[in-house]
XYZ file of C-alpha atoms in Angstrom:
298
model
C -0.066 0.049 0.120
C 2.858 2.329 0.872
C 4.628 1.669 -2.447
C 1.326 2.567 -4.506
C 0.907 5.672 -2.407
C 4.486 6.806 -3.084
C 4.267 6.099 -6.843
C 0.905 7.838 -7.029
C 1.940 11.159 -5.263
C 4.910 10.903 -3.053
C 5.273 11.876 0.454
C 3.704 15.360 -0.157
C 0.396 13.641 -1.241
C 0.514 11.351 1.904
C 0.722 14.374 4.053
C -2.107 16.195 2.144
C -4.229 13.086 2.649
C -3.443 12.964 6.264
C -4.317 16.707 6.721
C -7.758 15.920 5.175
C -8.458 13.172 7.302
C -7.575 15.175 10.355
C -10.162 17.497 9.308
C -12.801 15.024 8.803
C -12.112 13.167 12.052
C -12.702 16.587 13.848
C -15.796 17.263 12.096
C -18.674 15.880 14.381
C -21.187 15.784 11.416
C -19.152 13.484 9.193
C -20.062 10.259 10.849
C -20.031 8.112 7.901
C -16.745 9.585 6.407
C -15.015 8.821 9.776
C -15.574 5.319 9.249
C -14.271 5.556 5.624
C -11.074 7.253 6.909
C -10.461 4.556 9.489
C -10.817 1.803 6.984
C -8.766 3.920 3.964
C -6.453 6.497 5.637
C -4.631 6.872 2.117
C -7.682 7.790 0.338
C -7.241 4.725 -2.133
C -11.031 4.351 -2.131
C -11.125 6.828 -5.139
C -9.634 4.243 -7.366
C -12.261 1.602 -6.608
C -15.385 3.909 -5.748
C -16.803 4.156 -9.323
C -16.291 0.526 -9.987
C -17.787 -0.716 -6.424
C -20.944 1.098 -6.885
C -21.397 0.645 -10.517
C -24.666 -0.920 -11.766
C -26.601 -0.029 -8.498
C -29.699 1.084 -10.868
C -31.428 4.090 -9.565
C -29.971 4.259 -6.175
C -26.591 6.051 -5.317
C -24.823 5.912 -1.970
C -24.193 9.426 -0.887
C -20.617 9.760 0.605
C -21.517 12.545 3.050
C -24.102 10.668 5.152
C -24.134 7.130 3.705
C -27.680 7.054 2.901
C -29.069 5.236 -0.295
C -31.005 7.664 -2.238
C -32.669 7.901 -5.594
C -31.154 10.086 -8.241
C -33.882 12.782 -7.770
C -33.622 12.317 -4.007
C -37.229 11.512 -3.621
C -36.723 8.025 -2.315
C -34.680 6.819 0.486
C -33.692 3.054 1.054
C -33.448 1.820 4.701
C -31.672 -1.353 5.260
C -32.704 -3.431 8.391
C -30.902 -6.654 9.636
C -32.960 -8.652 11.982
C -31.598 -10.796 14.572
C -33.680 -13.923 13.674
C -34.512 -15.536 10.106
C -37.698 -14.798 8.253
C -38.823 -18.396 8.679
C -39.488 -17.517 12.536
C -43.086 -16.084 11.606
C -43.752 -15.079 15.375
C -40.613 -12.807 15.147
C -41.319 -11.732 11.732
C -44.745 -10.603 12.735
C -43.490 -8.535 15.921
C -40.814 -7.050 13.558
C -43.283 -5.678 10.946
C -45.706 -4.568 13.806
C -42.897 -2.663 15.647
C -41.892 -1.092 12.416
C -45.163 0.172 11.443
C -45.559 1.449 14.988
C -42.152 3.369 14.654
C -43.573 4.654 11.400
C -46.865 5.837 13.217
C -44.866 7.433 15.990
C -42.647 9.362 13.819
C -45.390 10.925 11.731
C -46.986 11.606 15.024
C -43.870 13.530 16.330
C -43.394 15.416 12.998
C -46.844 16.606 12.998
C -46.923 17.636 16.627
C -43.862 19.856 16.149
C -45.754 22.122 13.991
C -46.371 20.215 10.958
C -43.789 19.296 8.813
C -44.484 20.270 5.114
C -45.394 17.290 2.861
C -45.294 14.690 5.578
C -48.866 13.442 4.677
C -47.723 12.505 1.178
C -44.606 10.605 2.460
C -45.351 6.887 1.854
C -43.433 4.048 3.439
C -43.217 0.311 1.779
C -42.091 -2.708 3.228
C -40.167 -5.071 1.061
C -37.705 -8.045 1.485
C -37.840 -11.461 2.309
C -39.495 -10.723 6.013
C -42.203 -8.795 4.445
C -42.828 -11.576 1.790
C -42.759 -14.277 4.296
C -45.665 -12.705 6.602
C -47.717 -11.915 3.498
C -47.458 -15.521 2.510
C -48.253 -16.708 5.800
C -51.321 -14.576 6.120
C -52.331 -15.586 2.634
C -51.783 -19.379 3.560
C -54.030 -18.792 6.658
C -57.106 -17.335 4.856
C -56.890 -19.955 2.271
C -56.785 -22.698 4.799
C -59.510 -21.203 6.873
C -61.600 -20.939 3.491
C -60.686 -24.507 2.461
C -61.255 -26.105 5.775
C -64.714 -24.490 6.184
C -66.118 -25.439 2.725
C -64.728 -29.097 2.996
C -66.228 -29.482 6.520
C -69.765 -28.055 5.016
C -69.618 -30.267 2.009
C -68.893 -33.510 3.779
C -71.632 -32.869 6.533
C -74.105 -31.784 3.868
C -73.365 -35.109 2.042
C -74.081 -37.186 5.304
C -77.150 -35.482 5.904
C -78.270 -36.072 2.309
C -77.325 -39.763 2.644
C -78.471 -40.672 6.064
C -80.832 -37.989 7.176
C -80.157 -38.372 10.717
C -78.734 -35.719 13.096
C -76.722 -38.402 14.792
C -74.836 -39.042 11.449
C -73.781 -35.414 11.319
C -72.097 -35.976 14.700
C -70.590 -39.171 13.787
C -68.953 -37.729 10.634
C -67.813 -34.344 12.009
C -66.247 -34.939 15.340
C -63.901 -37.367 14.298
C -62.954 -35.480 11.566
C -62.353 -32.402 13.502
C -60.109 -34.340 16.132
C -58.100 -35.930 13.207
C -57.605 -32.408 11.718
C -56.524 -31.059 15.111
C -54.027 -33.806 15.497
C -52.602 -33.326 12.099
C -52.070 -29.750 12.577
C -50.468 -30.624 16.140
C -48.023 -33.011 14.036
C -47.403 -30.207 11.604
C -46.547 -27.821 14.342
C -44.094 -30.273 16.193
C -42.441 -31.584 13.183
C -42.009 -28.676 10.755
C -43.205 -25.493 12.868
C -44.933 -24.042 9.669
C -47.089 -24.883 6.611
C -45.929 -23.499 3.315
C -48.121 -22.598 0.386
C -47.667 -25.860 -1.311
C -48.620 -28.083 1.611
C -51.635 -25.854 2.851
C -53.918 -28.068 0.539
C -53.758 -31.011 2.789
C -56.821 -29.981 4.735
C -59.465 -30.515 2.082
C -57.510 -33.759 1.010
C -57.508 -35.196 4.613
C -61.084 -33.979 5.180
C -62.413 -36.037 1.997
C -59.922 -39.130 2.442
C -60.737 -39.375 6.156
C -64.506 -39.148 5.957
C -64.432 -42.447 3.759
C -63.663 -44.472 6.766
C -66.449 -43.313 8.568
C -68.893 -43.943 5.783
C -67.646 -47.456 5.484
C -67.873 -48.295 9.218
C -71.189 -46.605 9.961
C -72.696 -48.132 6.654
C -71.768 -51.424 8.172
C -73.151 -50.695 11.284
C -76.740 -49.554 9.793
C -76.762 -52.646 7.715
C -76.348 -54.895 10.537
C -78.895 -52.840 12.561
C -81.323 -53.019 9.668
C -80.707 -56.828 9.513
C -81.959 -57.362 13.145
C -78.823 -57.467 15.140
C -78.504 -55.731 18.533
C -76.589 -52.556 19.248
C -73.901 -54.616 20.865
C -73.698 -57.231 17.889
C -73.718 -54.545 15.409
C -71.134 -52.484 17.113
C -68.861 -55.691 17.438
C -69.379 -56.639 13.729
C -68.437 -52.989 12.725
C -65.351 -52.858 14.918
C -64.217 -56.374 13.559
C -64.572 -56.886 10.180
C -65.480 -53.201 9.161
C -62.481 -51.824 11.150
C -60.125 -54.387 9.547
C -60.999 -53.104 6.012
C -60.728 -49.475 7.012
C -57.425 -50.101 8.531
C -56.119 -51.729 5.279
C -57.525 -48.871 3.160
C -55.960 -46.308 5.442
C -52.609 -47.968 5.250
C -52.905 -48.218 1.504
C -53.745 -44.510 1.114
C -51.326 -43.182 3.631
C -48.429 -45.231 1.957
C -49.409 -43.730 -1.434
C -48.847 -40.202 -0.127
C -45.837 -41.119 2.041
C -44.016 -41.954 -1.275
C -44.117 -38.258 -2.100
C -41.620 -37.832 0.612
C -38.765 -38.975 -1.702
C -38.851 -35.971 -3.803
C -36.396 -32.952 -3.112
C -39.145 -30.524 -3.694
C -39.723 -29.649 0.274
C -43.228 -28.204 -0.311
C -44.258 -31.489 -2.123
C -42.739 -33.958 0.431
C -44.425 -31.944 3.393
C -47.587 -32.166 1.448
C -47.276 -36.001 1.188
C -46.188 -36.329 4.708
C -49.134 -34.097 6.121
C -51.750 -36.090 4.153
C -50.545 -39.521 4.990
C -50.098 -38.629 8.673
C -53.651 -36.974 8.591
C -55.033 -40.274 6.967
C -53.659 -42.208 9.806
C -54.623 -39.860 12.622
C -58.120 -39.680 11.115
C -58.112 -43.425 11.335
C -57.187 -43.469 14.939
C -59.978 -40.857 15.813
C -62.535 -42.781 14.070
C -61.498 -46.195 15.625
C -62.009 -44.431 19.151
C -64.746 -41.887 18.681
C -67.212 -43.646 16.346
C -68.184 -46.593 18.506
C -68.256 -44.618 21.639
C -70.354 -41.854 19.908
C -72.785 -44.666 18.515
C -73.010 -46.498 22.087
C -73.597 -42.987 23.627
C -76.294 -41.904 21.283
C -78.320 -45.098 20.746
C -77.915 -47.100 23.792
C-alpha cells in the first residue's frame, strides 16, 4: 500500500491526505466519512469507488451521510438486519408490527412539532424476505380457513343427504375435527410451519378421512337393519369393518408417503401431512365412532 501511495503522489500527497483525514475526524457531522477514513487512511477508495458502486440502478450511495437515495432524492432506502430468520413467523410478525408502530410514532412526532411540510404525502413501503414471508403466511392462513370450512360443510351436507339423521352428522364431523386437530399438532411439532404448497392438505384429509366413517357406519346401519342388537352390530363394525378400514388407511397413507422421496420440500411436506392426517383420522374414528354410537343409541 505504501509503495502504491508513493508512486501515485509521493510523500507530499500522503501529508495532504493525512491533513484531510484530520479535518474529517474533527468534524462531528461526518460520521460516515470517519469510518471511511479509518478503513482507508490513504484515500485509495477513489480508485475503486466508481467500480464498486457501478450498476446499483436508480439508487446511489451518498458519501456525506451514507444513505441510499434515488437520483432525484425523492426516495430513501433503509436497510434493516433482523436478529432472526424470516422463517420465524412469530418474530417476523412482531418485527413488522414494530416497524409500522415506529412509522406511526414518527409521523405523530413530526406532525406535533408544528407540522412538517409534505409529511402526509410521504409513503413507506416494506419489502424483502421478511415482508414476503409474513404476507405468504397470512395468505396461507386465509386459504386454509376457507378450504377447511368449505370442505367441512360439504362433508356434513353429504352425510345429511345420505343418512338424513342428526346423529350421522355428529358421527362424521367430530372424528374429522379431531383428526384435523391432531394433524395440525403434528405439523407444528415436526415442521413448525405450513408452506403454500402443503396448505392444501386440509381438504384432502377431510375428503379421504370421511371415507372411513362412511364404511364403518354403513356396516353398522346394515347390521342394525338386519335385526342385530346394538352390541352385535357394533362388534361386527369394529371387527370386520375396522379391519377393512385399516387396510384402506395404510394403503392410502403409503401412497402419499411415497411423495416424501422428492427433493421439493413443499411436495414432500404435503405428502407427509396427508399420509399422517389419514392415519390420525383413522385413529380418531376407531376410538370416537363406536363410543359416540353407544352413547347416542344405547
